[in-house]
Amino acid sequence: MKPLSLPKIEPDVIEDVLAWHGGDAREAISALLEDCQHLRLQLALTEAAASSGFTRGWRPHFDRSDNA
């Protein structure tokens, strides 16, 4: 089975994020970091609630592995 690969982020997505925050890069980065923190918390809660049998031994990783 081939490992999953994440699609490359298109430049217009970055422009969309900046536009959403009125062109303020610091505000955009802050919001993305808050989103990341929220998702890490959700992952930790899921890890604590899901049994090993339910996930068939799979354990989440809190850090992504970049092979690029």
PDB file of C-alpha atoms in Angstrom:
ATOM      1  CA  MET A   1       0.000   0.000   0.000  1.00  0.00           C
ATOM      2  CA  LYS A   2       1.395   3.396  -0.985  1.00  0.00           C
ATOM      3  CA  PRO A   3       1.596   6.015   1.756  1.00  0.00           C
ATOM      4  CA  LEU A   4      -0.744   8.945   1.494  1.00  0.00           C
ATOM      5  CA  SER A   5       0.743  12.131   0.156  1.00  0.00           C
ATOM      6  CA  LEU A   6      -0.563  15.592   0.854  1.00  0.00           C
ATOM      7  CA  PRO A   7      -1.305  17.847  -2.090  1.00  0.00           C
ATOM      8  CA  LYS A   8       0.905  20.883  -2.558  1.00  0.00           C
ATOM      9  CA  ILE A   9      -0.638  24.126  -1.349  1.00  0.00           C
ATOM     10  CA  GLU A  10      -1.536  26.293  -4.302  1.00  0.00           C
ATOM     11  CA  PRO A  11      -0.391  29.934  -4.190  1.00  0.00           C
ATOM     12  CA  ASP A  12      -3.980  31.246  -4.458  1.00  0.00           C
ATOM     13  CA  VAL A  13      -4.833  29.475  -1.177  1.00  0.00           C
ATOM     14  CA  ILE A  14      -2.105  31.509   0.514  1.00  0.00           C
ATOM     15  CA  GLU A  15      -3.473  34.669  -1.092  1.00  0.00           C
ATOM     16  CA  ASP A  16      -6.968  33.720   0.099  1.00  0.00           C
ATOM     17  CA  VAL A  17      -5.733  33.333   3.694  1.00  0.00           C
ATOM     18  CA  LEU A  18      -4.006  36.706   3.539  1.00  0.00           C
ATOM     19  CA  ALA A  19      -7.082  38.340   2.001  1.00  0.00           C
ATOM     20  CA  TRP A  20      -9.298  36.830   4.719  1.00  0.00           C
ATOM     21  CA  HIS A  21      -7.132  38.638   7.281  1.00  0.00           C
ATOM     22  CA  GLY A  22      -7.080  41.925   5.395  1.00  0.00           C
ATOM     23  CA  GLY A  23      -3.551  41.393   4.074  1.00  0.00           C
ATOM     24  CA  ASP A  24      -2.103  41.228   7.607  1.00  0.00           C
ATOM     25  CA  ALA A  25       0.425  38.374   7.490  1.00  0.00           C
ATOM     26  CA  ARG A  26       0.967  38.381  11.274  1.00  0.00           C
ATOM     27  CA  GLU A  27      -2.781  38.031  11.877  1.00  0.00           C
ATOM     28  CA  ALA A  28      -2.986  35.208   9.310  1.00  0.00           C
ATOM     29  CA  ILE A  29      -0.079  33.348  10.923  1.00  0.00           C
ATOM     30  CA  SER A  30      -1.589  33.841  14.387  1.00  0.00           C
ATOM     31  CA  ALA A  31      -4.934  32.427  13.236  1.00  0.00           C
ATOM     32  CA  LEU A  32      -3.275  29.436  11.566  1.00  0.00           C
ATOM     33  CA  LEU A  33      -1.254  28.699  14.715  1.00  0.00           C
ATOM     34  CA  GLU A  34      -4.431  28.871  16.809  1.00  0.00           C
ATOM     35  CA  ASP A  35      -6.085  26.440  14.383  1.00  0.00           C
ATOM     36  CA  CYS A  36      -3.090  24.119  14.666  1.00  0.00           C
ATOM     37  CA  GLN A  37      -3.244  24.239  18.472  1.00  0.00           C
ATOM     38  CA  HIS A  38      -6.973  23.471  18.399  1.00  0.00           C
ATOM     39  CA  LEU A  39      -6.470  20.510  16.063  1.00  0.00           C
ATOM     40  CA  ARG A  40      -3.640  19.142  18.230  1.00  0.00           C
ATOM     41  CA  LEU A  41      -5.976  19.275  21.243  1.00  0.00           C
ATOM     42  CA  GLN A  42      -8.680  17.479  19.276  1.00  0.00           C
ATOM     43  CA  LEU A  43      -6.141  14.825  18.236  1.00  0.00           C
ATOM     44  CA  ALA A  44      -5.016  14.357  21.853  1.00  0.00           C
ATOM     45  CA  LEU A  45      -8.622  13.971  22.999  1.00  0.00           C
ATOM     46  CA  THR A  46      -9.303  11.461  20.242  1.00  0.00           C
ATOM     47  CA  GLU A  47      -6.175   9.497  21.108  1.00  0.00           C
ATOM     48  CA  ALA A  48      -7.269   9.307  24.743  1.00  0.00           C
ATOM     49  CA  ALA A  49     -10.831   8.282  23.866  1.00  0.00           C
ATOM     50  CA  ALA A  50     -10.205   5.771  21.063  1.00  0.00           C
ATOM     51  CA  SER A  51      -9.084   2.315  22.048  1.00  0.00           C
ATOM     52  CA  SER A  52      -6.155   0.604  20.377  1.00  0.00           C
ATOM     53  CA  GLY A  53      -8.529  -2.063  19.063  1.00  0.00           C
ATOM     54  CA  PHE A  54     -10.760   0.539  17.471  1.00  0.00           C
ATOM     55  CA  THR A  55      -7.815   2.026  15.584  1.00  0.00           C
ATOM     56  CA  ARG A  56      -6.229  -1.389  14.963  1.00  0.00           C
ATOM     57  CA  GLY A  57      -3.010  -0.300  16.617  1.00  0.00           C
ATOM     58  CA  TRP A  58      -2.720   3.004  14.787  1.00  0.00           C
ATOM     59  CA  ARG A  59      -1.426   5.847  16.930  1.00  0.00           C
ATOM     60  CA  PRO A  60      -1.573   9.477  15.813  1.00  0.00           C
ATOM     61  CA  HIS A  61       1.541  11.553  15.256  1.00  0.00           C
ATOM     62  CA  PHE A  62       1.440  15.117  16.473  1.00  0.00           C
ATOM     63  CA  ASP A  63       4.173  16.274  14.110  1.00  0.00           C
ATOM     64  CA  ARG A  64       4.109  15.828  10.381  1.00  0.00           C
ATOM     65  CA  SER A  65       7.011  14.233   8.609  1.00  0.00           C
ATOM     66  CA  ASP A  66       8.196  16.213   5.609  1.00  0.00           C
ATOM     67  CA  ASN A  67      10.096  14.222   3.066  1.00  0.00           C
ATOM     68  CA  ALA A  68      10.665  17.249   0.865  1.00  0.00           C
TER      69      ALA A  68
END
